[in-house]
PDB file of C-alpha atoms in Angstrom:
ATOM      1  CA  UNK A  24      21.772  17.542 -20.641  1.00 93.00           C
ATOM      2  CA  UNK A  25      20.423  15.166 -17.739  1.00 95.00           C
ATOM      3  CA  UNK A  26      17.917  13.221 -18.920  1.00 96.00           C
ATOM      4  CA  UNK A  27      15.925   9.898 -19.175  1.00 97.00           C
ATOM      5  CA  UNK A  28      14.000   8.886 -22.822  1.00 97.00           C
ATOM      6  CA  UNK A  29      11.854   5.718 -22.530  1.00 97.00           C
ATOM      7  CA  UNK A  30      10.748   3.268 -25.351  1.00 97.00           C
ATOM      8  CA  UNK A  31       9.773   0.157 -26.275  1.00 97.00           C
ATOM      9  CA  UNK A  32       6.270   0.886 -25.412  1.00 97.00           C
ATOM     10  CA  UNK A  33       2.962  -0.753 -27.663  1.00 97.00           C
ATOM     11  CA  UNK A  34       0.264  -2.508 -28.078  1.00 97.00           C
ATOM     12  CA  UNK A  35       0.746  -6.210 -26.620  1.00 97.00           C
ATOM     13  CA  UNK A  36      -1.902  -8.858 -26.045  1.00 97.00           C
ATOM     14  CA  UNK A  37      -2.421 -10.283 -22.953  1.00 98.00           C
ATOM     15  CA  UNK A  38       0.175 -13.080 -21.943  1.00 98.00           C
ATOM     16  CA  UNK A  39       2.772 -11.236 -24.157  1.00 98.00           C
ATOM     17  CA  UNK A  40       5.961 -10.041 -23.330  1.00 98.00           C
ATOM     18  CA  UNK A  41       7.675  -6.396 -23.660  1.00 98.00           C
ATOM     19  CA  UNK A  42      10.903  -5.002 -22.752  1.00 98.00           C
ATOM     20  CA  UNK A  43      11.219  -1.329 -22.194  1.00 98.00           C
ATOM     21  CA  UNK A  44      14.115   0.923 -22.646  1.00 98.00           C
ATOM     22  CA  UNK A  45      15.113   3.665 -20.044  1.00 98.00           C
ATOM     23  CA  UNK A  46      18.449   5.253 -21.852  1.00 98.00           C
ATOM     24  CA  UNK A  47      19.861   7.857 -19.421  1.00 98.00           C
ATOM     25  CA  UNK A  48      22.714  11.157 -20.382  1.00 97.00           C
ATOM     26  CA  UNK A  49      24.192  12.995 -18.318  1.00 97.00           C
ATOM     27  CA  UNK A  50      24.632  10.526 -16.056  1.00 97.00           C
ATOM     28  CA  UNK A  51      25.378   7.049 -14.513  1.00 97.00           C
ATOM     29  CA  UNK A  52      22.569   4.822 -14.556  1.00 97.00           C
ATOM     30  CA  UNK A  53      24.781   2.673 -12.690  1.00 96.00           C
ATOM     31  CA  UNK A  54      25.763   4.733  -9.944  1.00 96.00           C
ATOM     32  CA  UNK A  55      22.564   5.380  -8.888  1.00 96.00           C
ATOM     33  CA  UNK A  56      19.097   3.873  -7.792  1.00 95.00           C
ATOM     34  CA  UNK A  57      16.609   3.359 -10.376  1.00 97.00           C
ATOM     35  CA  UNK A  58      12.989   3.137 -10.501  1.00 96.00           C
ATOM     36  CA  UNK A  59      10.174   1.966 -12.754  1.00 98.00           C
ATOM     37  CA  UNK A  60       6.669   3.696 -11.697  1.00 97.00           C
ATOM     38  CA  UNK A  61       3.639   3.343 -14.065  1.00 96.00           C
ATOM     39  CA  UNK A  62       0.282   5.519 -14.442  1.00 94.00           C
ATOM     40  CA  UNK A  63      -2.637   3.632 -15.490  1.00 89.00           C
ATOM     41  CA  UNK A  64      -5.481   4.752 -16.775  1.00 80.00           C
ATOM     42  CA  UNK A  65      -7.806   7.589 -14.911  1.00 75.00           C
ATOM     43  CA  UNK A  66      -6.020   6.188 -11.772  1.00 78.00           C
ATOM     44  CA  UNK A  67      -2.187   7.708 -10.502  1.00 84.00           C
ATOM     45  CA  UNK A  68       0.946   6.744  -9.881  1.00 91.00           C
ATOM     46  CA  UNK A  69       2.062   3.195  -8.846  1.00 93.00           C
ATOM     47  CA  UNK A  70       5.631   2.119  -8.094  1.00 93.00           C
ATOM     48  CA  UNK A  71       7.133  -1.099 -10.018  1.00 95.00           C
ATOM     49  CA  UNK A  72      10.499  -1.945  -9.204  1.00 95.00           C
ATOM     50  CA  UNK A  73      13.744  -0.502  -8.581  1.00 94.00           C
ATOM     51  CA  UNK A  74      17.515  -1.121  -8.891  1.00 95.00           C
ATOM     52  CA  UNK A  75      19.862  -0.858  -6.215  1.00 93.00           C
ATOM     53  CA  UNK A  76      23.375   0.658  -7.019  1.00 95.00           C
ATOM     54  CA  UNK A  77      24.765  -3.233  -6.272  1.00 94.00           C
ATOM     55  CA  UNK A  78      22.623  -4.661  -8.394  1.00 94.00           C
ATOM     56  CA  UNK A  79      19.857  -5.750  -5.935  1.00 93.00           C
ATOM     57  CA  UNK A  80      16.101  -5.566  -7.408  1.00 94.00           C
ATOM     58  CA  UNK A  81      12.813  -5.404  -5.640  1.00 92.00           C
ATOM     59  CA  UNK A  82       9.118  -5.357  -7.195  1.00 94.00           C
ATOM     60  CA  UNK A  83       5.787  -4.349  -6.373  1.00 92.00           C
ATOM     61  CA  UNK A  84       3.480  -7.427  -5.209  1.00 92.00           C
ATOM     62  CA  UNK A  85       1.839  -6.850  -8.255  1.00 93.00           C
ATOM     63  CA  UNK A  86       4.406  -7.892 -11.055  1.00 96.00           C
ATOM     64  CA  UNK A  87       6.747  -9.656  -9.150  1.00 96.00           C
ATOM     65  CA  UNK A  88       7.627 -13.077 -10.753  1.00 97.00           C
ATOM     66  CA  UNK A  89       6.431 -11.429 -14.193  1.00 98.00           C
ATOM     67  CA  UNK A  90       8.667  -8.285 -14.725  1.00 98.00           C
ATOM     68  CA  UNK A  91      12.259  -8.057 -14.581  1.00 98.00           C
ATOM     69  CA  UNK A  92      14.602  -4.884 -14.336  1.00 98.00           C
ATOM     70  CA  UNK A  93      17.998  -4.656 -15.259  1.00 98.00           C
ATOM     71  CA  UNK A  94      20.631  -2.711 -16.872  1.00 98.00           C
ATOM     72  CA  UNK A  95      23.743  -2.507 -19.491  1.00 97.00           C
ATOM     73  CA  UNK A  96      26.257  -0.654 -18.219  1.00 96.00           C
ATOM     74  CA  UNK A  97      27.720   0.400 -21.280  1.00 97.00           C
ATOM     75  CA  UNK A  98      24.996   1.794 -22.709  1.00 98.00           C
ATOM     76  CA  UNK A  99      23.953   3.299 -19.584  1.00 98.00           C
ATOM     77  CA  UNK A 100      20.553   2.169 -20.222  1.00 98.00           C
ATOM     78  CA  UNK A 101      17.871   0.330 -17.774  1.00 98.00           C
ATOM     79  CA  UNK A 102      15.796  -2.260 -18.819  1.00 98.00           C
ATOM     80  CA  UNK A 103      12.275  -3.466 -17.941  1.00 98.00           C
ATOM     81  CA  UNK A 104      11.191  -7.075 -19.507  1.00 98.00           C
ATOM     82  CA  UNK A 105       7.763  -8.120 -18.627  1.00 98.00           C
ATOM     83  CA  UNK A 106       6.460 -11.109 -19.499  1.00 98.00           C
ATOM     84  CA  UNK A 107       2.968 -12.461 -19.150  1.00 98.00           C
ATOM     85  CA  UNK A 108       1.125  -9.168 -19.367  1.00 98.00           C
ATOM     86  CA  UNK A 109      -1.727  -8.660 -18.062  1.00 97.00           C
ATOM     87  CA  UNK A 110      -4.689  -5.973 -18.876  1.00 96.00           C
ATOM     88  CA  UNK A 111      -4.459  -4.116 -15.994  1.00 95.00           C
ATOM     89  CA  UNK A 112      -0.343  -3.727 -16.989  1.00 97.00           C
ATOM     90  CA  UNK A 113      -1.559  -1.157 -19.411  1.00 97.00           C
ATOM     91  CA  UNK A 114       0.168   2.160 -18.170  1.00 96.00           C
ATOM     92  CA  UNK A 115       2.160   4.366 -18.936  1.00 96.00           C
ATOM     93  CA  UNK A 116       5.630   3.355 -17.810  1.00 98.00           C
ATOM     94  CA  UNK A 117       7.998   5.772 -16.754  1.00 98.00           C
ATOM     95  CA  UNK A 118      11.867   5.597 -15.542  1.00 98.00           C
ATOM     96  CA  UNK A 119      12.973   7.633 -12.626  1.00 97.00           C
ATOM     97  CA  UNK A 120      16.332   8.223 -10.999  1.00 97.00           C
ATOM     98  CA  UNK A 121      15.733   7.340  -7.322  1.00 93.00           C
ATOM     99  CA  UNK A 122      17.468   9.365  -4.502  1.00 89.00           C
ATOM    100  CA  UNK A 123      15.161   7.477  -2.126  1.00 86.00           C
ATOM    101  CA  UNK A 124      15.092   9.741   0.993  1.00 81.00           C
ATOM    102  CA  UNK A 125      17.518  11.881   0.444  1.00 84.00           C
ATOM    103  CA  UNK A 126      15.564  13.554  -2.584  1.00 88.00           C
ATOM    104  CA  UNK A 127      13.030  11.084  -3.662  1.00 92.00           C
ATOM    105  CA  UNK A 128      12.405  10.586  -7.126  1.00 95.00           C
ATOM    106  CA  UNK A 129      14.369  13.482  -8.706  1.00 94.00           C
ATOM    107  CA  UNK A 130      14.286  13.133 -12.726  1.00 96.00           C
ATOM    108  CA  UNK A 131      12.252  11.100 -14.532  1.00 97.00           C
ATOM    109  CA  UNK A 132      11.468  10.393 -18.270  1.00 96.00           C
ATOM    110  CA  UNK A 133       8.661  11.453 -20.566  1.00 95.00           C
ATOM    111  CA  UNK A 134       7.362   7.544 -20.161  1.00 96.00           C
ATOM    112  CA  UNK A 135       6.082   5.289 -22.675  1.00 97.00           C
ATOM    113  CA  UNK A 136       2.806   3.520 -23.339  1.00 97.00           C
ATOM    114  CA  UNK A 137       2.292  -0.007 -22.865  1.00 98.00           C
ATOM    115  CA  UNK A 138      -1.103  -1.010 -23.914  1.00 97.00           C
ATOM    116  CA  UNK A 139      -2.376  -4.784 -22.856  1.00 97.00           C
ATOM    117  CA  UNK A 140      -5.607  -6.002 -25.198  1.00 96.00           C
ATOM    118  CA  UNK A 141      -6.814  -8.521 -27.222  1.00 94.00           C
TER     119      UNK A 141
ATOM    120  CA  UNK L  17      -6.936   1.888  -3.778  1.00 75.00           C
ATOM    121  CA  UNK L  18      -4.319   4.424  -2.981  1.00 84.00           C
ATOM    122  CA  UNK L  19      -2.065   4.105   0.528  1.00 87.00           C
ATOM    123  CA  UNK L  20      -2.501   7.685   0.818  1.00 94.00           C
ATOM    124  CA  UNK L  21      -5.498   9.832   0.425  1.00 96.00           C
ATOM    125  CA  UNK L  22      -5.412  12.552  -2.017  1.00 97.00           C
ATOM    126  CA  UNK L  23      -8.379  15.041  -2.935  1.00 97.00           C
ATOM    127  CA  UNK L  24      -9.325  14.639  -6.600  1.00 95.00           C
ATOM    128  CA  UNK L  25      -9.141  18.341  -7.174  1.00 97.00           C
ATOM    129  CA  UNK L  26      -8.608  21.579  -6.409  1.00 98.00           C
ATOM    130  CA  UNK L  27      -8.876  24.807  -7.661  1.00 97.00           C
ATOM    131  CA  UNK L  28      -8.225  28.893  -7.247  1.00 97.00           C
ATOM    132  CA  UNK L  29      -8.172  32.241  -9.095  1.00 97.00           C
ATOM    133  CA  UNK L  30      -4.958  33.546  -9.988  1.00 97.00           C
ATOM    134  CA  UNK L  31      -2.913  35.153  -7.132  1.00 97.00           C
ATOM    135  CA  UNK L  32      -4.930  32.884  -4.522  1.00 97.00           C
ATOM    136  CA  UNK L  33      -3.365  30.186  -1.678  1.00 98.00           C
ATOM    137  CA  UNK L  34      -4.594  26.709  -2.760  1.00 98.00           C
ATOM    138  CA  UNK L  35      -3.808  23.915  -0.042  1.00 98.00           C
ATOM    139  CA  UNK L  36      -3.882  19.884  -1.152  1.00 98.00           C
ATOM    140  CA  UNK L  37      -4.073  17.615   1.545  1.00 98.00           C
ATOM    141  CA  UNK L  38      -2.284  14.240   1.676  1.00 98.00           C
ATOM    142  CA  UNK L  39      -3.632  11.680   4.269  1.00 97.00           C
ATOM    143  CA  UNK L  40      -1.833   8.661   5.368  1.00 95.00           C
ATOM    144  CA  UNK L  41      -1.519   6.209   8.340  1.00 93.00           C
ATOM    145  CA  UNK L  42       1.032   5.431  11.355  1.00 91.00           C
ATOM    146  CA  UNK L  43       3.174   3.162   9.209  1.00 89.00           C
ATOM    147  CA  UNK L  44       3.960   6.024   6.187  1.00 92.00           C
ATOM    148  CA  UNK L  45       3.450   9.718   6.461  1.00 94.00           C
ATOM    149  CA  UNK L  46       3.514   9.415  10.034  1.00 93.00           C
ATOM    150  CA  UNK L  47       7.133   7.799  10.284  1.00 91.00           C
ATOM    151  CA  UNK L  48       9.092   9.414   7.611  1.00 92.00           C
ATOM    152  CA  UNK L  49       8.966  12.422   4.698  1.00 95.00           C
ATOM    153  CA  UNK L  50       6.487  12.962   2.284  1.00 97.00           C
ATOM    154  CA  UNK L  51       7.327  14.491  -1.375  1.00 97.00           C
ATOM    155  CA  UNK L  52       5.524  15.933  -3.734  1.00 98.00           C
ATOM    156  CA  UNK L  53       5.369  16.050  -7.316  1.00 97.00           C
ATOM    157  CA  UNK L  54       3.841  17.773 -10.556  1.00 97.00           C
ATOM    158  CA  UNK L  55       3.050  16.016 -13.419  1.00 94.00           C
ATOM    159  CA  UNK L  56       1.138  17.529 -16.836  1.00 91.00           C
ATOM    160  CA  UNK L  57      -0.016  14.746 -18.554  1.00 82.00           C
ATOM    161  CA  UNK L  58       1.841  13.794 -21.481  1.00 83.00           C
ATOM    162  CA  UNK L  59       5.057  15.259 -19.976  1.00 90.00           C
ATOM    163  CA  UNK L  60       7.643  13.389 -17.201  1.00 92.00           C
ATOM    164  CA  UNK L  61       6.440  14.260 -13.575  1.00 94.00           C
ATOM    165  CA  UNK L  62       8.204  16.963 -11.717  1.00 96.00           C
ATOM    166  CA  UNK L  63      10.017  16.811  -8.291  1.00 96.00           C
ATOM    167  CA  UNK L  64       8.357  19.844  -6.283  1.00 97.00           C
ATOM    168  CA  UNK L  65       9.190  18.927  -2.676  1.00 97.00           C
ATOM    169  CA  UNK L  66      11.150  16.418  -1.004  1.00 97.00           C
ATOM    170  CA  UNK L  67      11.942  15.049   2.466  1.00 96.00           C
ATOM    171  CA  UNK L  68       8.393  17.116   3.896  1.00 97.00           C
ATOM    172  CA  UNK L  69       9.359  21.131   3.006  1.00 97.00           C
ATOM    173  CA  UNK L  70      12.736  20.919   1.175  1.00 97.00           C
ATOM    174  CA  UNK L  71      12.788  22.847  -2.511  1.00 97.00           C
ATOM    175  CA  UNK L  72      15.063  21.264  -5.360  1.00 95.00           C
ATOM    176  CA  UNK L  73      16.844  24.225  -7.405  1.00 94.00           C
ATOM    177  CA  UNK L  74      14.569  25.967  -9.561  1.00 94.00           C
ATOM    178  CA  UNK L  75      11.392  25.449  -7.847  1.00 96.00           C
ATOM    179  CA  UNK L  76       9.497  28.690  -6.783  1.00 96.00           C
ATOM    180  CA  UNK L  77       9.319  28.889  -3.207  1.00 96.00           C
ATOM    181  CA  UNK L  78       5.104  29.697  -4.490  1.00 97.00           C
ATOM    182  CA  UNK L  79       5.315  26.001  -3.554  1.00 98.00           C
ATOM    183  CA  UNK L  80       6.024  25.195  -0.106  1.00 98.00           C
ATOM    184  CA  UNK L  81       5.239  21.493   2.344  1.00 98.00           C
ATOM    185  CA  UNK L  82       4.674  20.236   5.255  1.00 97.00           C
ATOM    186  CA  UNK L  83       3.491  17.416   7.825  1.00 97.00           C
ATOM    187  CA  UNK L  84       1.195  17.280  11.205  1.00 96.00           C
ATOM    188  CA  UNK L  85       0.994  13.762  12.274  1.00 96.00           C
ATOM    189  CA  UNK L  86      -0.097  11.362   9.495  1.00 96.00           C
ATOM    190  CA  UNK L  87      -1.063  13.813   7.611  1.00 97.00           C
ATOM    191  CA  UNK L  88       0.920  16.229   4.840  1.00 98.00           C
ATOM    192  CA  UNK L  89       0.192  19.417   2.689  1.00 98.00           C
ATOM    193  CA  UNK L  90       1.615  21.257  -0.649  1.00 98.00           C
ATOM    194  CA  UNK L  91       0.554  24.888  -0.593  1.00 98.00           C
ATOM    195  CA  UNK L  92       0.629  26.598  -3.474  1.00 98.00           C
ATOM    196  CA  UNK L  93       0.650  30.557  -3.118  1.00 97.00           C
ATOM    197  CA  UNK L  94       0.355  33.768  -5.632  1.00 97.00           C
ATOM    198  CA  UNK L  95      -1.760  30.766  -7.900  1.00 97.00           C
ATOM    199  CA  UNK L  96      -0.452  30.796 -11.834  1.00 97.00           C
ATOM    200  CA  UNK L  97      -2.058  29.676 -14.678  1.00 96.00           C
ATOM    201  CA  UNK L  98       1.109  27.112 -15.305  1.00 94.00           C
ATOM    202  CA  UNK L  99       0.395  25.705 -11.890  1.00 96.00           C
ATOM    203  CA  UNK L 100      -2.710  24.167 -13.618  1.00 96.00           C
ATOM    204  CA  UNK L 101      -1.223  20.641 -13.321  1.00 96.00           C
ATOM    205  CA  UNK L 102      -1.750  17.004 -11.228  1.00 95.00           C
ATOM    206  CA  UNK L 103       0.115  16.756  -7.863  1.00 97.00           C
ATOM    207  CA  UNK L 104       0.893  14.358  -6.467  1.00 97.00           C
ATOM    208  CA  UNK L 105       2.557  13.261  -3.037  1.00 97.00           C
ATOM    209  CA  UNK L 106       4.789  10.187  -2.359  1.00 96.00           C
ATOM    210  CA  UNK L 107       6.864   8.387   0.821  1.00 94.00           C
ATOM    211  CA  UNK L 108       6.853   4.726   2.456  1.00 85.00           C
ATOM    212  CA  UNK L 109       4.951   2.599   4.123  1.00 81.00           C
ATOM    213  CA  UNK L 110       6.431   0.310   6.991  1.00 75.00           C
ATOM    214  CA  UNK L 111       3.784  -2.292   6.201  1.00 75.00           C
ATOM    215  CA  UNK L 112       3.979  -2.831   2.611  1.00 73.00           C
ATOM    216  CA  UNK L 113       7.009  -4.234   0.325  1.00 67.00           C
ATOM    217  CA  UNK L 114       6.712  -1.251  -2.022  1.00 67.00           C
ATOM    218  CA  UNK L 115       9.683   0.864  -2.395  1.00 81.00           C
ATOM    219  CA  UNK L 116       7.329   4.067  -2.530  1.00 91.00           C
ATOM    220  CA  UNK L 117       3.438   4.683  -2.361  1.00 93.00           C
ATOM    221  CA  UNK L 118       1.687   7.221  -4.196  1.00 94.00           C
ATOM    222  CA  UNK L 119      -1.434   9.186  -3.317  1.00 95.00           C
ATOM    223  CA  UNK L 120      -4.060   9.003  -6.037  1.00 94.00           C
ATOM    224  CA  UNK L 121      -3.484  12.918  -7.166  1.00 95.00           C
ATOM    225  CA  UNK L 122      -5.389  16.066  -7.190  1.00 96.00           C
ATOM    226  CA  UNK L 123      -6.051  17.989 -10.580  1.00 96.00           C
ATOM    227  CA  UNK L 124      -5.269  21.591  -9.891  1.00 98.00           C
ATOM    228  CA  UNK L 125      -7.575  24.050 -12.234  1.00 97.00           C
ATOM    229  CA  UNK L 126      -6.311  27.340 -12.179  1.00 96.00           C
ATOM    230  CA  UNK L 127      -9.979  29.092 -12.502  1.00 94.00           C
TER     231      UNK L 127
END
């Protein structure tokens, strides 16, 4: 079955760090664009950072210098680290496989919730 | 603050046309495709349209999109109860260094 299962999701307090989990079947995670894109509260969706099939990474203004994505090929699993959380991080992070124009954002995960609070 | 401009909701009786507008500028909608997608909380959003009025397998052609200008639309015909969801659409914006740019969703009520 294709699919994407996130984790790593919690309760953090500000300035902490988390690393989420994006683990991917029935597919490549490598051969393909990957996105992070996170729901916050009563509010919709916002785009984090993607993954390019080489290996370059871009981020939204808002958590760039602060969250990191990456992956390990042989586990076929995509990684997002942030570090110095803030409290409007708190989301609900979800991993998508990105077909960027030629079918947008095709299969995502059932996300995970990352809660920033003291 | 979304880039584009969604209504917060929408709503029909069963078997009605329900129409959700998606309001953008010059430097997104109006230069490339928009897409569209589903999302019941709790559960991993949906792809329902992509690249303006294109289906992906298995979605009911109920659901259909498409673009005037800066401005898109997801119409959603013969209304069911399961269509009682958040929609969302989605495409680029020139200006901005995000990879994609989300309107802020309309809740669907199936009445």
């Amino acid at each position: 079955e294709v699919q994407l299962v996130e984790s790593g999701g919690g309760l953090i307090q500000p300035g902490g760090s988390l690393r989420l989990s994006c683990a991917a079947s029935g597919f490549t995670v490598s051969s393909n664009y990957m996105s992070w894109v996170r729901q916050t509260p009563g509010k919709g969706l916002e785009w984090v950072s993607i993954m390019y099939i080489g290996g370059s990474t871009f981020y939204a203004d808002s958590v760039k210098g602060r969250f990191t994505i990456s992956r390990d090929n042989s586990k076929n699993t995509l990684y997002l680290q942030m570090n110095s959380l803030r409290v409007e991080d708190t989301a609900v992070y979800y991993c998508a496989r990105d077909l960027q124009e030629v079918a947008g954002l095709d299969l995502w995960g059932q996300g995970t919730l990352v809660t920033v609070s003291s | 603050q979304s880039v584009l401009t969604q209504p917060p909701s929408a709503s029909g009786t069963p078997g009605q046309r329900v129409t959700i507008s998606c309001s953008g500028s010059s430097s997104n909608i109006g230069s490339t495709f928009v897409y569209w997608y589903q999302h019941l909380p709790g559960t991993a959003p949906k792809l329902l349209i992509y690249r303006t009025d294109q289906r992906p397998p298995g979605v009911p052609d109920r659901f259909s999109g498409s673009k005037s200008g800066t401005s898109a639309s997801l119409a959603i015909s013969g209304l069911r109860s399961e269509d009682e969801a958040d929609y969302y659409c989605a495409t680029w914006d020139d200006s901005l260094s995000a990879n994609w740019v989300f309107g802020g969703g309309t809740k669907v009520t199936v009445l």
